[in-house]
CSV table of C-alpha atoms and ligand atoms in Angstrom, one decimal:
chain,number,residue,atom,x,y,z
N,883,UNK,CA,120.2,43.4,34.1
N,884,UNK,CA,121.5,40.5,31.3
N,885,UNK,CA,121.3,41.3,28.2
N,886,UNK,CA,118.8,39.6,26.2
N,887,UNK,CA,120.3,36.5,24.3
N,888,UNK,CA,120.4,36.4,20.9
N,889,UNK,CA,117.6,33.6,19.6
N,890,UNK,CA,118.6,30.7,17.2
N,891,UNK,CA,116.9,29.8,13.9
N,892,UNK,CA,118.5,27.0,11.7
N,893,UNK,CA,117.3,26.1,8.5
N,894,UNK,CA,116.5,22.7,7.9
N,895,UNK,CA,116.2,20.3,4.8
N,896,UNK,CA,114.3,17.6,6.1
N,897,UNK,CA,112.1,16.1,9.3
N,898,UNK,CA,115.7,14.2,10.1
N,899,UNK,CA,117.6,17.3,10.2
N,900,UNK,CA,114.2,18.8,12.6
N,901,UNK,CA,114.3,16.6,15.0
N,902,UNK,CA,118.2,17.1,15.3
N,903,UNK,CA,118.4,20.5,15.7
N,904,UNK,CA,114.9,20.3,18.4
N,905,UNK,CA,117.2,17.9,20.5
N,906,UNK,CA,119.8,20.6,20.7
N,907,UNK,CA,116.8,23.0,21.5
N,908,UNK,CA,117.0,25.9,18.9
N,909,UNK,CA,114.8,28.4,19.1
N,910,UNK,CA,113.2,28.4,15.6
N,911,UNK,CA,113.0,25.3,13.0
N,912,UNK,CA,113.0,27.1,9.5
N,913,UNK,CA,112.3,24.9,6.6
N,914,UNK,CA,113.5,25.2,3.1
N,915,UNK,CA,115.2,23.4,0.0
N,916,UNK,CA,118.8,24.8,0.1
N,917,UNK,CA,119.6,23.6,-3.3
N,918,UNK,CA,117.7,25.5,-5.3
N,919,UNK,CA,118.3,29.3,-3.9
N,920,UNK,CA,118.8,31.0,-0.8
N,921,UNK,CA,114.8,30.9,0.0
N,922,UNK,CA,114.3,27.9,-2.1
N,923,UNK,CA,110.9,26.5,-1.4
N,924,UNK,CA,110.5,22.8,0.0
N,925,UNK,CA,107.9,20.8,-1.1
N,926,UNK,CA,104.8,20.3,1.1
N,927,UNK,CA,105.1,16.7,1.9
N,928,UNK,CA,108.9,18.0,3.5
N,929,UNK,CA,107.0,20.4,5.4
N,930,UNK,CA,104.1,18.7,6.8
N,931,UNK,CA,106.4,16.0,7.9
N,932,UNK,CA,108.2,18.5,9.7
N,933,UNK,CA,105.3,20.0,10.9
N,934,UNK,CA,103.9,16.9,12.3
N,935,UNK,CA,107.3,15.4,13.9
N,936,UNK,CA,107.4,19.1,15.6
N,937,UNK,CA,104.2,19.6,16.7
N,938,UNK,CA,104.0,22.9,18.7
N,939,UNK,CA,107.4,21.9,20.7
N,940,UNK,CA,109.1,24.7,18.4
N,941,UNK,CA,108.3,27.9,16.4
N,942,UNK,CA,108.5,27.1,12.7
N,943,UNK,CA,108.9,29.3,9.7
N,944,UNK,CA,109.4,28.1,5.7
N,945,UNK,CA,110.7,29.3,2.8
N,946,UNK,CA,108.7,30.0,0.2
N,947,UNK,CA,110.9,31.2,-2.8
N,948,UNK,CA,111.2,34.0,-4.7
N,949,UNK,CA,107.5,36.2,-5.3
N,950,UNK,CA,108.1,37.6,-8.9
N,951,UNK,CA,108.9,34.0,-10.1
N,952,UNK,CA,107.1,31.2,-8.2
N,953,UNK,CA,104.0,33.1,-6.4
N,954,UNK,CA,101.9,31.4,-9.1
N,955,UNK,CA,103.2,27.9,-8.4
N,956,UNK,CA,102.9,28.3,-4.4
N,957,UNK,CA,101.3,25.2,-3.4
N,958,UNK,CA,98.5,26.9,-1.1
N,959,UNK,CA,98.2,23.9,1.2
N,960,UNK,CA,101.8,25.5,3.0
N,961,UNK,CA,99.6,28.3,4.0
N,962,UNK,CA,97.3,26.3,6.2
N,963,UNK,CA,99.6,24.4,7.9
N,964,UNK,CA,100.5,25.5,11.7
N,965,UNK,CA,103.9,27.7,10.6
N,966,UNK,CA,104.5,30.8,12.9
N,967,UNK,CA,106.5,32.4,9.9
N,968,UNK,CA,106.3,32.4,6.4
N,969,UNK,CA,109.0,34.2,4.0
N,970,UNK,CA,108.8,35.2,0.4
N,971,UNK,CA,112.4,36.3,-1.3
N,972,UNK,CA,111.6,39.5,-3.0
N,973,UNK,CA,114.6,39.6,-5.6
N,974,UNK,CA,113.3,41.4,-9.5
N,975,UNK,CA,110.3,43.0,-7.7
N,976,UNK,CA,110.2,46.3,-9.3
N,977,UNK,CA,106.7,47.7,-7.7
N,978,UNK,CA,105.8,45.7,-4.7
N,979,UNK,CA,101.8,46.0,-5.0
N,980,UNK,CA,101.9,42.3,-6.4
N,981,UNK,CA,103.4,41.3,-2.9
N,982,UNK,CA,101.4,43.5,-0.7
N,983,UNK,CA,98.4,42.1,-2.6
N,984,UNK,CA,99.5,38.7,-1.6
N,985,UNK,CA,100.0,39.4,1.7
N,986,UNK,CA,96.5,40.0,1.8
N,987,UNK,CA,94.4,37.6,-0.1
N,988,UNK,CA,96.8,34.7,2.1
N,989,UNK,CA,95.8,36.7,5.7
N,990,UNK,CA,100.0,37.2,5.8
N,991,UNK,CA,99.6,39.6,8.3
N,992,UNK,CA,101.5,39.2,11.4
N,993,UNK,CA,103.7,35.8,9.9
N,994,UNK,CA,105.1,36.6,7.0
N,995,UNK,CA,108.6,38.1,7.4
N,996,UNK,CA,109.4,40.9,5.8
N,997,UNK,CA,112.6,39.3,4.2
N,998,UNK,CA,115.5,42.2,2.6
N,999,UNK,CA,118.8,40.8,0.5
N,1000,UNK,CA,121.7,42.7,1.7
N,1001,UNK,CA,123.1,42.1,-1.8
N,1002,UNK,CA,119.5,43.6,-3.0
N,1003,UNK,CA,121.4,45.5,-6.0
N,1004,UNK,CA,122.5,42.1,-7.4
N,1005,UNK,CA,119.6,40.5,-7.5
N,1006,UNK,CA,117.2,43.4,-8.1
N,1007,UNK,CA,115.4,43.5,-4.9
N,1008,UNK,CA,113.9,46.3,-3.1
N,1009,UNK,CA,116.8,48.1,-0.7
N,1010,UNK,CA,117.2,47.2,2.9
N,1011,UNK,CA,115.8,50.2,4.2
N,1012,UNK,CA,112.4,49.6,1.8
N,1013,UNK,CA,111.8,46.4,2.5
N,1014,UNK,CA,112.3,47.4,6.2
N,1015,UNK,CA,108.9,50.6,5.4
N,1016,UNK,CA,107.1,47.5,3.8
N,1017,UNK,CA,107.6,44.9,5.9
N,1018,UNK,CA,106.0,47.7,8.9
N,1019,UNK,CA,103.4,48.7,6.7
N,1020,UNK,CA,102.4,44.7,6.3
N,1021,UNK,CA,102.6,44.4,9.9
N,1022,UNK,CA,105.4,41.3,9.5
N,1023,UNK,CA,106.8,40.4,13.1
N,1024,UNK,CA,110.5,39.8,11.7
N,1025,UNK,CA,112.7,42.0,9.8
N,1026,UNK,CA,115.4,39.6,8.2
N,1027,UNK,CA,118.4,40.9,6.6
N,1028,UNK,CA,120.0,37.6,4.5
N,1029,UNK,CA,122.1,37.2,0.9
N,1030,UNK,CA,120.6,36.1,-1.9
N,1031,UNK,CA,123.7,34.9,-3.7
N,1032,UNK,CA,125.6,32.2,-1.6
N,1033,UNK,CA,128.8,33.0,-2.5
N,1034,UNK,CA,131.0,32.6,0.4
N,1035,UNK,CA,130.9,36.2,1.2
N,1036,UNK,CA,128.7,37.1,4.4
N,1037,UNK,CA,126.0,39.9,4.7
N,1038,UNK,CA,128.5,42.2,6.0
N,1039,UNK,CA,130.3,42.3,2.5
N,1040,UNK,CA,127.4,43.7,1.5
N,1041,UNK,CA,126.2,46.4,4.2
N,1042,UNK,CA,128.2,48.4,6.9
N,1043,UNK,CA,127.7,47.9,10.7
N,1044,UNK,CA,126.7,51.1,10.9
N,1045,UNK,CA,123.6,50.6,8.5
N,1046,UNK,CA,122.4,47.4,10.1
N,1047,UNK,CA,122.5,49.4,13.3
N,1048,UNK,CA,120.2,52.2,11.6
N,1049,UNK,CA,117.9,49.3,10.2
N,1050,UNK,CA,117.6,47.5,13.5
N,1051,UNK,CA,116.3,51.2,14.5
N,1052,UNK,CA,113.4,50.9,11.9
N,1053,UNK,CA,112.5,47.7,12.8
N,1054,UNK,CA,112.6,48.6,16.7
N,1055,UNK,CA,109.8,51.6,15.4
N,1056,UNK,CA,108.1,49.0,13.0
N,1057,UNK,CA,107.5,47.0,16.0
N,1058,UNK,CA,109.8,44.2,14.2
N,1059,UNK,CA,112.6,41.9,15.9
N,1060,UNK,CA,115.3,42.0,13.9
N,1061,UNK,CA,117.1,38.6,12.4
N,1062,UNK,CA,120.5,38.3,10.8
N,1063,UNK,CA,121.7,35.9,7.9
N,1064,UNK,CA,123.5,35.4,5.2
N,1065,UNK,CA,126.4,33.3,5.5
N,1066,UNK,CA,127.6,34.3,8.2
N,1067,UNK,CA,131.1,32.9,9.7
N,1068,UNK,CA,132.5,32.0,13.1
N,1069,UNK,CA,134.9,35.2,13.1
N,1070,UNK,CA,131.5,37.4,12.5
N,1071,UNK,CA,130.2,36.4,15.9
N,1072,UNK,CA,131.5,39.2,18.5
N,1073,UNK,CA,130.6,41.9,15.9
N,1074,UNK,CA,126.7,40.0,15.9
N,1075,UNK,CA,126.7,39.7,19.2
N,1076,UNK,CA,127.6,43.4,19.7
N,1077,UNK,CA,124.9,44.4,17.6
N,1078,UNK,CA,122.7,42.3,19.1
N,1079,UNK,CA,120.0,40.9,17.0
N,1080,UNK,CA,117.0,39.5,17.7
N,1081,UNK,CA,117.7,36.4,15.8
N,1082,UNK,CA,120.7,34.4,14.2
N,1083,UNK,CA,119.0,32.8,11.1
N,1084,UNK,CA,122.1,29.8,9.8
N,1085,UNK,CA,122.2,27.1,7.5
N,1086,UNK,CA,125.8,27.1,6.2
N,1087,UNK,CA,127.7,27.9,9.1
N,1088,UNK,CA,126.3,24.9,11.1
N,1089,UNK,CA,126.6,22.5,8.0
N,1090,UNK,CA,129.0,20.2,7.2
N,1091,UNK,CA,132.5,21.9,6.1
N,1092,UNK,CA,130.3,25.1,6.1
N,1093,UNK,CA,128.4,24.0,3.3
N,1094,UNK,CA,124.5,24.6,3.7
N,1095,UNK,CA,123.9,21.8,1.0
N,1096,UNK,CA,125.2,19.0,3.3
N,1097,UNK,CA,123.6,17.8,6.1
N,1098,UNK,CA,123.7,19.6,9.5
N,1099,UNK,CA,126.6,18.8,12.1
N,1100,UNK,CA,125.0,18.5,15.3
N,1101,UNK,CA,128.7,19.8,17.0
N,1102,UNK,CA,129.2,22.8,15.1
N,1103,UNK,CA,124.7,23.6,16.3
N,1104,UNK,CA,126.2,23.1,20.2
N,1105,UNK,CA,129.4,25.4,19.1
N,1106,UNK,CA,127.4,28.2,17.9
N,1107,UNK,CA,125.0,27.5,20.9
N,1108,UNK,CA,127.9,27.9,23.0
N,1109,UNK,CA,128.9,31.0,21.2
N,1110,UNK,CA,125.9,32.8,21.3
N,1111,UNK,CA,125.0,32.6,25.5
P,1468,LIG,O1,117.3,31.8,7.1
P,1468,LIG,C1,118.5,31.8,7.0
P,1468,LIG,C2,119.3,31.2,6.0
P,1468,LIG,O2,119.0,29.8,5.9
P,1468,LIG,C3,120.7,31.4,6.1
P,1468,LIG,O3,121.5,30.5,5.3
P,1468,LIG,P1,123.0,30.6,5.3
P,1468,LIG,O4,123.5,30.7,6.7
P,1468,LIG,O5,123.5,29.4,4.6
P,1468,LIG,O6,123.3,31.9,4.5
């Protein structure tokens, strides 16, 4: 039997960079504002343009920021637009009722991702392994293991093979997929495909010179395509 390929979600800036990355047929269009943190929320015009260039051609997900700083500035219109996945960044939240609460009052259940920092101690997020019980608990389809701090250094400087292979267990029993982020570079590929995620979630690595603030470079998207079948 072939193994299942792994699934391809790039973050995107803009509808420009959207309808690239459709063209090259991803599997999930993820919207965000790379410039102002690793879940930085775009604004809603950026994301209704997106939405409407899209259509229902491809899944779509947005970033939303971090909860325990910008849930009280969340422009509520995002939640009503047609996005399969929604993701808060949990860094500073000490005692997640706040979130969970959310998660509720917005009918979150069953899109919002339940998003875990593999640096979690930097920031002061919950650990992988909690975010992994809550994100079950909150019924989230996705478990997504990403960095918070991009600074160069992938998700594996931050957590062993070994413990991403014990938290894709919990999300196989939380009925999650599991995605992988966080920086990750072209050498890091075998050891992802041997692990064998459910998703690749990339900005960086398919950006200009690497750099997920410049725009996206449409042959390094067909490279990792490549890479990944
Ligand atoms: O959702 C995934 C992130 O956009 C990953 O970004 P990154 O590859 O620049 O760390």
């Amino acid at each position: 039997m072939k193994p299942k390929t792994i699934q391809l979600l790039v973050s995107v800036q803009n509808a420009e960079e959207a309808a690239l990355v459709m063209d090259l047929g991803v599997d999930c269009i993820d919207i965000k504002n790379p410039s102002v943190g690793s879940l930085g929320r775009p604004t809603f015009e950026v994301v209704d343009e997106v939405v409407n260039l899209v259509a229902d051609k491809v899944p779509l997900s947005a970033a939303l920021g971090e909860f325990s700083e910008e849930h009280d500035t969340l422009d509520v219109r995002l939640l009503k637009l047609p996005l399969r996945y929604l993701k808060w960044g949990l860094s500073k939240l000490g005692w997640p009722m706040p979130f969970v609460n959310h998660v509720r009052e917005v009918n979150g259940f069953g899109r919002m991702i339940g998003a875990a920092y593999a640096d979690a101690k930097i920031c002061d997020a919950p650990s992988l392994p909690k975010v992994a019980c809550l994100a079950s608990r909150l019924n989230a389809p996705v478990f997504l293991i990403d960095t918070f701090q991009k600074d160069g250094r992938s998700l594996f400087a931050h957590v062993s093979v070994a413990e991403i292979e014990h938290l894709r267990e919990m999300a196989f029993w939380g009925d999650m997929e599991l995605a992988l982020a966080g920086s990750v570079k072209w050498e890091e590929l075998p050891e992802i495909k041997r692990i064998r995620p459910n998703w690749l979630a990339v900005r960086g690595l398919v950006c200009q010179e690497g750099d997920r603030r410049k725009p996206i470079d449409p042959e390094r998207v067909k490279r990792l395509k490549q890479l990944l079948n």
